[in-house]
Amino acid sequence: MWFDLVLSALCLGVALAMDAFSVSLTNGLAEPCGTRRRAAVIAGVFAAFQTAMPLLGWLLVSTVAKQFERLAPAIPYVGFGILLFIGGKMLIEGIQEILEKKKAREAGEEPPVVCAVARITLPALLIQGVATSIDALSCGFDFVDFNWYQALIAAGIIGVLTFGICFAGVFIGRKFGTKLAEKATVFGGGILIVIALKMLILDGILSL
């Protein structure tokens, strides 16, 4: 059980942090003279949302499962569908962005770079945190068999991973711009698809 908890949390943490990592790259590009404290604030906001959203998802799905026990067997399939959709969407968007940038380079044009303002305001940073963590809400489906402290530990692992990845992303963005952003999205989408298949096969089909 604990092995499954840690493994799921690690995989989800890396996958879910990819959107936040991509945004952290652009934030780093927009604030080339930012301090370590500033990078920690940016990473902390993303980590807080990535921790809270899976917990909220777990709370919702646990409540539904307890009140409507007949729905419990369908939860892995619902989770599979949601994660497959999100992962597929991330994968497609990442590939499209790579192709667009490649086409722009072949045409001798500078690929467009999405950049934040010179200094990201707190409201803007909070909006970024919400936008990049919405996908994490559905990951409560993967925690349905956990009790409250196991779900808390799993969410904590996701939060710590997100903080580290985003903290590094800010500094990478300052040095290398946003060249890694679209690859991060593809990587994250691929991991979510793998997790979706794991839910379908292990939690769904094999549990029948």
PDB file of N, CA and C in Angstrom, residues 43-44 46-47 158-168:
ATOM      1  N   ALA A  43       7.734  29.312  -6.786  1.00  0.00           N
ATOM      2  CA  ALA A  43       7.619  27.857  -6.638  1.00  0.00           C
ATOM      3  C   ALA A  43       6.652  27.495  -5.519  1.00  0.00           C
ATOM      4  N   GLY A  44       6.649  28.279  -4.446  1.00  0.00           N
ATOM      5  CA  GLY A  44       5.766  28.004  -3.314  1.00  0.00           C
ATOM      6  C   GLY A  44       4.298  28.132  -3.663  1.00  0.00           C
ATOM      7  N   PHE A  46       2.927  27.680  -6.681  1.00  0.00           N
ATOM      8  CA  PHE A  46       2.569  26.517  -7.498  1.00  0.00           C
ATOM      9  C   PHE A  46       2.453  25.260  -6.634  1.00  0.00           C
ATOM     10  N   ALA A  47       3.393  25.087  -5.711  1.00  0.00           N
ATOM     11  CA  ALA A  47       3.384  23.902  -4.846  1.00  0.00           C
ATOM     12  C   ALA A  47       2.147  23.872  -3.957  1.00  0.00           C
ATOM     13  N   ILE A 158       3.616  15.410  -3.711  1.00  0.00           N
ATOM     14  CA  ILE A 158       3.366  16.152  -4.950  1.00  0.00           C
ATOM     15  C   ILE A 158       3.781  17.613  -4.786  1.00  0.00           C
ATOM     16  N   GLY A 159       3.441  18.197  -3.627  1.00  0.00           N
ATOM     17  CA  GLY A 159       3.785  19.588  -3.380  1.00  0.00           C
ATOM     18  C   GLY A 159       5.284  19.827  -3.316  1.00  0.00           C
ATOM     19  N   VAL A 160       6.004  18.936  -2.632  1.00  0.00           N
ATOM     20  CA  VAL A 160       7.457  19.070  -2.516  1.00  0.00           C
ATOM     21  C   VAL A 160       8.122  18.938  -3.886  1.00  0.00           C
ATOM     22  N   LEU A 161       7.682  17.962  -4.670  1.00  0.00           N
ATOM     23  CA  LEU A 161       8.220  17.793  -6.020  1.00  0.00           C
ATOM     24  C   LEU A 161       7.953  19.023  -6.872  1.00  0.00           C
ATOM     25  N   THR A 162       6.728  19.532  -6.788  1.00  0.00           N
ATOM     26  CA  THR A 162       6.364  20.720  -7.561  1.00  0.00           C
ATOM     27  C   THR A 162       7.244  21.903  -7.184  1.00  0.00           C
ATOM     28  N   PHE A 163       7.465  22.082  -5.889  1.00  0.00           N
ATOM     29  CA  PHE A 163       8.310  23.191  -5.437  1.00  0.00           C
ATOM     30  C   PHE A 163       9.709  23.078  -6.036  1.00  0.00           C
ATOM     31  N   GLY A 164      10.315  21.893  -5.921  1.00  0.00           N
ATOM     32  CA  GLY A 164      11.665  21.709  -6.440  1.00  0.00           C
ATOM     33  C   GLY A 164      11.751  21.911  -7.942  1.00  0.00           C
ATOM     34  N   ILE A 165      10.785  21.352  -8.670  1.00  0.00           N
ATOM     35  CA  ILE A 165      10.779  21.455 -10.132  1.00  0.00           C
ATOM     36  C   ILE A 165      10.581  22.903 -10.572  1.00  0.00           C
ATOM     37  N   CYS A 166       9.652  23.615  -9.928  1.00  0.00           N
ATOM     38  CA  CYS A 166       9.370  24.999 -10.309  1.00  0.00           C
ATOM     39  C   CYS A 166      10.499  25.937  -9.892  1.00  0.00           C
ATOM     40  N   PHE A 167      11.102  25.669  -8.743  1.00  0.00           N
ATOM     41  CA  PHE A 167      12.237  26.475  -8.292  1.00  0.00           C
ATOM     42  C   PHE A 167      13.366  26.387  -9.310  1.00  0.00           C
ATOM     43  N   ALA A 168      13.639  25.158  -9.756  1.00  0.00           N
ATOM     44  CA  ALA A 168      14.660  24.969 -10.789  1.00  0.00           C
ATOM     45  C   ALA A 168      14.221  25.605 -12.099  1.00  0.00           C
TER      46      ALA A 168
END
